[in-house]
XYZ file of C-alpha atoms in Angstrom:
550
model
C -46.990 -5.889 -59.755
C -51.189 -6.283 -59.729
C -50.859 -10.377 -58.947
C -49.156 -9.141 -55.561
C -51.399 -6.491 -54.922
C -54.250 -8.900 -55.470
C -52.749 -11.506 -53.383
C -52.554 -9.789 -50.527
C -56.043 -8.053 -51.242
C -57.589 -12.097 -50.710
C -54.869 -12.253 -47.868
C -56.521 -9.778 -46.565
C -60.901 -10.924 -47.175
C -59.711 -14.706 -46.266
C -57.858 -13.214 -43.116
C -61.510 -11.034 -42.200
C -64.041 -13.619 -42.904
C -62.459 -16.134 -40.189
C -61.996 -12.461 -37.667
C -65.819 -11.960 -38.981
C -67.077 -15.207 -38.293
C -65.315 -15.912 -34.766
C -65.346 -12.306 -33.076
C -67.927 -10.287 -34.432
C -70.760 -10.956 -32.676
C -72.208 -7.344 -32.988
C -74.730 -6.133 -35.707
C -76.014 -1.414 -36.247
C -75.667 1.324 -38.010
C -72.345 1.857 -39.127
C -71.607 5.178 -38.557
C -74.228 7.428 -40.999
C -76.763 8.054 -37.853
C -73.480 8.366 -34.994
C -70.810 10.815 -38.215
C -68.602 8.569 -37.437
C -68.780 7.980 -41.035
C -67.677 11.986 -41.975
C -68.960 14.083 -44.562
C -66.392 13.760 -47.244
C -66.987 9.440 -47.577
C -70.295 10.452 -48.761
C -69.935 10.992 -52.905
C -72.570 10.554 -55.704
C -72.693 11.160 -59.220
C -74.882 14.726 -58.962
C -76.603 16.335 -56.746
C -79.033 19.232 -56.693
C -77.395 22.501 -57.309
C -76.722 24.586 -53.496
C -78.556 27.503 -55.021
C -81.406 25.364 -55.148
C -81.817 23.919 -52.228
C -79.602 24.498 -49.733
C -80.007 21.647 -47.986
C -80.152 18.574 -50.940
C -76.367 17.747 -50.027
C -74.196 14.480 -50.118
C -73.433 15.266 -46.489
C -77.293 15.175 -44.982
C -77.692 11.417 -47.228
C -78.483 10.477 -43.256
C -81.584 8.885 -41.303
C -83.068 10.449 -39.167
C -81.320 14.049 -40.351
C -84.729 17.083 -40.185
C -86.563 16.569 -42.007
C -86.401 18.959 -45.471
C -82.953 17.451 -45.392
C -81.415 14.926 -47.065
C -79.573 14.256 -51.011
C -81.416 14.459 -53.859
C -79.763 13.359 -57.163
C -79.559 16.688 -60.176
C -81.148 14.930 -62.367
C -84.083 12.202 -62.238
C -82.630 9.500 -64.296
C -82.399 5.111 -63.116
C -78.331 6.586 -63.679
C -77.559 7.992 -60.401
C -76.478 6.794 -57.314
C -75.033 7.944 -53.845
C -71.707 6.210 -52.834
C -70.179 5.913 -49.469
C -66.800 4.847 -48.188
C -67.031 3.129 -44.797
C -63.886 3.708 -44.609
C -62.509 -0.443 -43.262
C -64.342 -3.214 -44.771
C -67.039 -4.386 -43.119
C -69.822 -7.244 -42.818
C -72.838 -5.660 -43.949
C -76.335 -7.650 -43.526
C -78.479 -4.760 -44.041
C -79.650 -1.311 -45.239
C -82.054 1.361 -43.435
C -83.469 4.135 -46.302
C -85.578 6.895 -45.216
C -87.531 9.759 -48.190
C -85.982 13.498 -48.363
C -88.548 14.385 -45.252
C -90.338 16.842 -47.107
C -93.377 15.227 -47.636
C -92.846 14.534 -51.453
C -89.621 13.324 -51.727
C -88.195 9.217 -51.447
C -87.164 6.203 -53.647
C -89.479 3.649 -53.594
C -86.937 1.242 -55.679
C -83.069 0.862 -55.459
C -80.584 -1.817 -56.499
C -77.280 -2.064 -53.648
C -73.611 -2.253 -55.284
C -70.542 -2.961 -52.869
C -66.597 -3.069 -53.575
C -63.185 -3.478 -52.001
C -61.679 -0.672 -53.952
C -63.727 1.622 -55.104
C -62.809 -0.550 -58.991
C -64.054 -3.480 -59.153
C -67.711 -3.169 -58.459
C -70.229 -6.408 -57.849
C -74.209 -6.277 -57.524
C -76.445 -7.677 -55.286
C -78.734 -10.399 -56.790
C -81.189 -12.691 -55.721
C -81.947 -16.503 -55.815
C -80.762 -16.836 -59.611
C -78.451 -14.349 -59.911
C -80.479 -11.636 -61.220
C -79.118 -7.699 -60.292
C -81.760 -7.969 -56.831
C -84.540 -4.852 -56.527
C -84.388 -3.497 -53.492
C -88.481 -1.808 -52.226
C -88.132 0.998 -50.646
C -89.894 3.566 -49.082
C -93.683 4.859 -49.333
C -93.515 8.331 -47.703
C -90.386 10.425 -47.138
C -90.855 9.949 -42.781
C -90.385 6.034 -42.676
C -87.418 3.728 -41.862
C -87.551 1.292 -43.797
C -85.069 -1.749 -43.509
C -83.675 -3.940 -45.424
C -82.124 -7.236 -45.253
C -78.953 -8.802 -47.760
C -80.855 -12.369 -48.130
C -76.593 -13.444 -47.498
C -73.681 -10.656 -45.985
C -71.095 -9.713 -47.997
C -67.604 -7.646 -47.417
C -67.541 -4.507 -48.704
C -66.216 -0.687 -48.097
C -67.898 1.392 -50.560
C -71.302 0.700 -50.968
C -73.197 2.620 -53.573
C -77.201 2.625 -53.666
C -78.515 2.866 -57.808
C -81.396 4.947 -57.626
C -84.149 3.083 -60.494
C -87.874 4.924 -58.854
C -88.938 7.596 -57.183
C -91.851 9.393 -56.056
C -91.575 13.143 -57.240
C -87.985 13.535 -57.158
C -84.864 10.785 -56.699
C -83.738 12.421 -52.504
C -82.907 9.985 -49.588
C -81.283 9.228 -46.558
C -79.632 5.553 -46.276
C -77.711 3.848 -43.104
C -75.856 0.598 -43.783
C -76.212 -2.280 -40.949
C -72.774 -4.869 -39.773
C -70.885 -5.025 -38.461
C -66.825 -3.234 -38.377
C -63.466 -4.274 -36.438
C -61.275 -2.656 -37.931
C -62.007 0.655 -37.228
C -60.674 0.905 -33.954
C -57.767 3.501 -32.696
C -54.690 1.270 -31.523
C -51.720 1.706 -29.355
C -53.133 4.931 -27.463
C -51.557 4.850 -23.794
C -51.140 3.735 -21.650
C -50.539 0.524 -24.183
C -48.944 2.291 -27.460
C -44.547 3.745 -27.030
C -43.842 6.534 -28.925
C -40.444 7.213 -29.893
C -39.241 9.770 -32.105
C -36.197 11.115 -34.073
C -35.755 14.107 -32.282
C -37.629 16.215 -29.433
C -37.109 19.793 -28.903
C -36.429 20.428 -24.994
C -38.654 21.990 -22.511
C -39.354 23.076 -19.242
C -39.242 20.638 -16.888
C -39.728 18.614 -20.028
C -43.523 19.707 -19.760
C -44.107 19.810 -23.628
C -42.479 18.376 -27.274
C -41.455 14.964 -26.074
C -42.368 11.756 -28.408
C -45.398 10.711 -25.649
C -47.099 14.108 -26.214
C -47.193 13.310 -30.137
C -50.585 10.720 -29.136
C -53.990 12.184 -30.981
C -55.424 11.791 -27.063
C -53.060 14.117 -25.908
C -54.026 18.673 -26.579
C -50.159 18.480 -26.871
C -48.004 17.418 -29.253
C -44.538 16.221 -30.733
C -41.724 18.595 -32.019
C -38.631 17.307 -33.759
C -35.550 19.554 -32.898
C -34.678 20.322 -36.289
C -37.422 20.936 -38.806
C -35.677 18.605 -42.404
C -36.730 15.697 -44.140
C -34.898 13.745 -41.882
C -37.417 12.985 -38.480
C -39.993 10.835 -37.650
C -42.326 10.319 -35.020
C -42.768 6.809 -34.485
C -46.091 4.337 -32.516
C -45.270 0.932 -31.421
C -48.471 -1.150 -30.621
C -47.619 -4.164 -29.700
C -48.076 -8.088 -31.646
C -48.006 -6.946 -34.420
C -51.510 -6.332 -36.056
C -53.711 -4.929 -39.006
C -53.803 -0.930 -39.780
C -56.223 0.265 -41.799
C -55.807 3.969 -40.432
C -54.494 7.028 -39.991
C -54.928 9.815 -37.988
C -53.189 13.022 -37.653
C -53.800 16.784 -35.734
C -51.371 19.699 -35.519
C -49.500 20.884 -31.724
C -52.284 21.867 -30.055
C -50.194 23.931 -26.582
C -49.844 26.685 -28.337
C -50.505 30.401 -30.549
C -48.352 29.292 -32.717
C -49.499 27.620 -36.004
C -47.461 24.519 -36.417
C -48.600 21.570 -37.672
C -47.538 18.959 -40.651
C -48.646 19.301 -43.946
C -47.615 16.404 -46.081
C -45.727 13.203 -44.160
C -45.154 9.277 -45.915
C -45.930 6.564 -43.686
C -43.348 3.353 -43.061
C -43.164 0.388 -41.243
C -42.081 -2.258 -39.500
C -41.589 -5.426 -37.459
C -38.191 -5.718 -36.202
C -36.901 -1.863 -36.275
C -34.370 -2.596 -38.824
C -36.590 -3.920 -41.850
C -39.361 -0.652 -43.356
C -41.475 -0.360 -45.836
C -42.795 2.785 -47.165
C -46.564 2.272 -47.687
C -47.498 2.582 -51.382
C -51.868 1.707 -52.248
C -52.183 -1.030 -54.872
C -53.462 0.899 -58.010
C -51.175 3.891 -57.350
C -54.332 6.138 -57.927
C -57.408 5.894 -56.105
C -59.579 9.099 -55.963
C -60.662 9.203 -52.069
C -57.613 7.983 -50.824
C -56.214 11.152 -53.063
C -57.788 13.356 -52.873
C -58.895 13.269 -48.621
C -60.724 16.687 -47.596
C -59.696 19.472 -45.508
C -60.797 22.150 -44.108
C -59.524 25.732 -44.854
C -59.937 28.436 -42.735
C -63.429 29.219 -44.016
C -64.998 26.410 -42.350
C -68.592 27.215 -44.057
C -66.313 25.527 -47.343
C -64.042 22.687 -48.049
C -60.765 22.505 -50.480
C -59.421 19.130 -51.140
C -55.964 18.272 -50.793
C -54.113 16.339 -53.070
C -52.381 13.099 -51.841
C -49.293 12.840 -54.225
C -46.837 9.725 -54.503
C -42.650 9.750 -54.014
C -40.531 7.136 -55.471
C -40.454 5.788 -52.074
C -44.196 6.040 -51.984
C -47.653 7.949 -51.069
C -47.426 11.297 -49.673
C -50.109 12.074 -47.423
C -51.675 15.246 -47.171
C -51.519 16.372 -43.428
C -53.731 19.315 -41.920
C -54.627 22.518 -42.133
C -54.994 23.905 -39.054
C -54.196 22.854 -35.075
C -57.467 20.185 -34.254
C -58.715 19.359 -36.293
C -58.597 15.307 -36.896
C -56.867 14.234 -40.128
C -58.113 10.480 -41.437
C -56.380 8.682 -43.969
C -58.152 4.378 -44.053
C -55.826 3.126 -45.646
C -56.492 0.716 -49.392
C -53.992 -1.378 -48.945
C -53.681 -2.381 -44.892
C -51.037 -3.796 -43.451
C -49.438 -5.864 -40.357
C -46.690 -4.419 -38.772
C -45.392 -3.860 -35.083
C -44.213 0.022 -35.738
C -45.600 2.497 -37.964
C -43.777 6.109 -38.614
C -44.886 9.089 -40.200
C -42.552 11.223 -41.515
C -42.845 15.117 -41.973
C -42.174 16.058 -45.430
C -43.519 19.365 -45.449
C -44.493 21.089 -42.406
C -45.935 24.377 -41.065
C -43.153 26.699 -39.337
C -42.211 23.490 -37.154
C -42.224 20.347 -37.756
C -45.127 19.702 -34.993
C -47.964 17.004 -34.689
C -50.190 14.606 -32.903
C -50.231 10.904 -34.190
C -52.890 7.496 -34.612
C -53.515 5.199 -35.933
C -56.679 2.762 -36.911
C -56.416 -0.759 -37.067
C -57.568 -4.311 -35.553
C -56.851 -4.439 -31.900
C -54.635 -7.877 -31.427
C -57.005 -10.762 -30.544
C -55.439 -14.134 -29.192
C -51.749 -15.007 -27.324
C -49.304 -12.620 -26.986
C -46.927 -14.563 -28.858
C -42.886 -14.366 -28.398
C -42.183 -11.086 -26.881
C -45.101 -10.063 -25.007
C -47.299 -9.776 -22.723
C -50.416 -9.713 -20.498
C -49.801 -7.538 -16.935
C -53.129 -9.483 -17.020
C -55.942 -11.382 -18.605
C -57.833 -8.203 -20.011
C -55.256 -5.718 -20.601
C -53.561 -5.355 -24.292
C -50.548 -7.596 -24.413
C -46.911 -5.508 -24.010
C -43.595 -5.903 -24.382
C -42.043 -7.986 -21.834
C -38.730 -5.957 -21.635
C -36.664 -9.161 -19.944
C -37.760 -12.392 -23.125
C -34.867 -13.650 -23.828
C -32.046 -11.332 -22.201
C -28.348 -11.744 -20.546
C -29.104 -12.761 -16.760
C -27.688 -14.417 -13.328
C -27.096 -15.638 -10.370
C -25.156 -13.149 -7.937
C -22.268 -11.867 -9.549
C -21.797 -12.402 -13.520
C -18.800 -13.337 -13.691
C -19.512 -16.015 -10.466
C -22.493 -17.444 -12.503
C -20.933 -20.830 -14.014
C -18.991 -21.875 -11.360
C -22.519 -20.911 -9.047
C -24.660 -23.279 -11.755
C -22.241 -26.021 -11.775
C -22.529 -26.767 -8.054
C -26.621 -26.794 -8.901
C -29.188 -28.458 -10.001
C -29.619 -28.515 -14.029
C -32.615 -26.035 -13.135
C -30.739 -22.995 -11.414
C -29.600 -21.730 -14.974
C -30.884 -18.346 -14.988
C -32.082 -18.071 -18.104
C -35.092 -20.530 -17.531
C -36.331 -17.443 -16.141
C -36.610 -15.091 -19.690
C -36.961 -17.941 -21.653
C -40.504 -16.670 -22.357
C -41.972 -19.930 -21.625
C -44.358 -20.224 -19.035
C -44.236 -23.504 -18.350
C -44.007 -23.994 -14.235
C -42.252 -27.307 -13.762
C -39.609 -27.768 -11.529
C -37.076 -28.018 -14.751
C -38.398 -24.817 -16.548
C -37.572 -22.378 -13.762
C -34.966 -20.900 -12.280
C -33.627 -21.808 -7.714
C -32.572 -18.544 -6.876
C -31.167 -20.020 -2.842
C -28.527 -18.371 -0.503
C -26.285 -21.809 -0.101
C -23.945 -18.992 -2.303
C -25.155 -15.792 -0.236
C -26.847 -14.794 2.568
C -28.701 -12.372 0.052
C -29.022 -14.002 -3.846
C -29.758 -12.035 -6.391
C -31.041 -12.764 -9.829
C -30.042 -10.093 -11.914
C -31.097 -10.045 -16.171
C -29.885 -7.293 -18.349
C -32.333 -5.194 -20.355
C -29.693 -4.207 -23.610
C -30.148 -0.078 -23.021
C -31.695 1.844 -21.020
C -35.834 1.370 -20.237
C -39.248 2.995 -18.411
C -39.817 0.069 -16.118
C -43.363 0.409 -14.232
C -43.176 -3.458 -12.760
C -42.646 -6.821 -12.734
C -43.979 -10.137 -13.550
C -43.349 -13.316 -11.579
C -44.404 -17.203 -12.219
C -43.390 -18.996 -9.893
C -43.439 -22.603 -8.877
C -46.227 -24.902 -7.657
C -44.644 -28.176 -6.747
C -45.187 -29.915 -9.760
C -42.071 -31.777 -11.418
C -40.341 -32.750 -8.182
C -40.190 -35.936 -6.630
C -39.717 -34.489 -3.066
C -41.910 -32.133 -3.596
C -43.225 -31.322 0.530
C -39.594 -31.585 1.410
C -39.374 -28.363 -0.779
C -41.334 -26.591 0.394
C -39.978 -26.946 4.075
C -37.018 -25.652 1.499
C -39.519 -22.604 0.656
C -40.593 -21.901 3.697
C -37.869 -19.988 4.759
C -37.891 -17.954 2.544
C -39.838 -14.115 3.044
C -39.275 -11.138 0.908
C -38.447 -11.258 -2.596
C -36.757 -7.390 -3.788
C -36.847 -5.812 -6.831
C -34.348 -2.545 -8.095
C -34.054 -1.405 -11.102
C -30.944 0.359 -11.556
C -28.444 1.592 -14.286
C -25.026 0.686 -13.427
C -24.404 -2.664 -11.156
C -23.188 -1.915 -7.700
C -20.217 -3.700 -5.998
C -21.202 -5.252 -2.665
C -18.124 -5.289 -0.625
C -19.192 -8.647 0.481
C -20.446 -10.991 -1.992
C -21.807 -13.667 0.861
C -23.210 -11.263 2.813
C -24.718 -7.912 1.907
C -27.782 -6.970 0.714
C -27.731 -5.671 -3.189
C -29.502 -2.021 -1.317
C -29.844 -0.035 -3.842
C -31.843 3.322 -3.677
C -33.699 2.550 -7.456
C -36.139 0.075 -5.476
C -39.479 -1.200 -6.707
C -41.467 -2.949 -4.493
C -41.267 -5.606 -2.875
C -43.382 -8.803 -1.264
C -43.629 -10.672 1.463
C -44.430 -13.939 2.487
C -47.204 -12.058 4.863
C -51.028 -14.898 4.419
C -48.505 -16.209 1.662
C -48.779 -13.651 -0.433
C -45.484 -13.845 -2.234
C -46.304 -17.924 -2.853
C -49.340 -17.172 -4.994
C -48.791 -18.861 -8.717
C -48.841 -15.761 -10.297
C -46.442 -11.744 -8.265
C -47.868 -9.377 -10.000
C -45.723 -6.142 -8.288
C -46.305 -2.343 -10.066
C -43.651 0.289 -8.729
C -44.247 2.951 -6.489
C -42.952 4.648 -9.012
C -41.516 4.917 -12.713
C -38.003 4.262 -12.782
C -35.305 4.335 -15.312
C -32.819 2.032 -15.719
C -30.781 -0.371 -17.829
C -30.144 -4.006 -15.152
C -34.024 -5.565 -13.226
C -32.862 -7.374 -10.404
C -34.704 -9.414 -8.149
C -33.208 -10.433 -4.265
C -34.361 -12.841 -2.013
C -34.835 -12.576 2.074
C -34.900 -15.883 3.839
C -36.529 -15.824 7.695
C -34.535 -15.237 10.247
C -35.866 -16.916 12.920
C -36.474 -21.193 13.013
C -33.820 -23.650 13.730
C -32.683 -23.728 9.517
C -31.525 -20.503 7.570
C -31.834 -22.276 4.399
C -34.355 -20.529 1.929
C -34.267 -20.499 -1.673
C -36.566 -18.643 -4.059
C -38.043 -20.243 -7.481
C -39.122 -18.107 -10.374
C -40.554 -19.744 -13.906
C -41.262 -16.994 -15.439
C -39.955 -13.308 -14.553
C -41.600 -10.465 -17.139
C -40.961 -6.740 -16.875
C -43.310 -4.074 -18.138
C -43.277 0.185 -18.854
């Protein structure tokens, strides 16, 4: 088992190294100053007792805090240390140090060690391979910036006091770049579903979509048992490095989840329960959680069930509980499975990790070049022209390009042989239909059109297309049967939108049509209308790729 986890960790580090060298372009403070590093992520070998001096605490070990605040070791010893958990791995380029700010206490020399798992540690070394001794501060106020000769990749950074003035006291910040600590799956791009949800008047609360971490409401399970779950779909599989939870926020009742498990999948068929690499980690198993008394805190242990790690949840409605994962994983779907709860199963949940970059890959799309990848609901789904029962007869008399499924094969090639032709040779209002497989929320359609490539008689074909006047897009639960397949328009009341030939809008390489309102249905239909003037009534639309998004 340990070999498997070591191999996974090495792959993770290699992936991060490639990512940092190609994407990571910024360098700056990693969270001690801004507070994104929480108090519970700062620990030490010892701390000056609060009854002796209440301003000496690990949580005050932050550069630029007011004077007289800082971390003060309990003992005047070279074996004292201050440790910062960055949450997820970072590319560290330097450190900042400052004395306590009382005019008398600061660290003059220190060493730095680092780790990915808080078990295996390495010291930063000099050009000779010896432990590097950093020159620290010369007073208790000035901030000292120390570069690293070579950047390191680490999650945990430990400052070791070697020499000091009067007492080993210090404030610190860590500099570098951190890519995989960003929120994932936030609306409108992430999708939430659940095992069940409690009904409310007008569905104004308790629905799965109310369960995202930014919501003021919350998801509520219909039943209170261990078969319930809240699922986040983040789009293309990406690296998950942390999970975040809150209780339900829109009721006076105290409803939240106290313990939960995590499972993940890339296809919703095969699921894996999350387990740590070491099955034991003090910082992951014992996480800070606020008590009802805001001036103190208590520790809630995480435990292992046979099916995976049991995470400590929330102890109030509004406090955000964060768990950074010792074993980050790559997944598209992540489920939060409540195991213990306060009165009713209700929660809000979120994920941290690396936002997906690059090509979206099969089954995903971007509505425009700057938006995240979302699922293409039409990808490789069953499709046909006119009636499904007439489809084979329809294409028998057409060019090979007439196949309806070429519009949903995921190929963005706009050569004519890769496209679907929708013309009026067999009906006044030709209709292309794709079956999404089940009812889906549809917000719009993207159509990639033919631009004349791959056709010898391109001029005549453009003239053939010039009679095309409109494309109508519908979303429906069932297929309406026309009285006359050749002469009647589909004319459903569930029209998403349409685009016309006005100002050549219909002939743009990429046509984006957002529905006037979000529709729910199983079928998406595109109907072509021709011009009603001129000597020729022959027209055609070329659909090189049709993408449907929610």
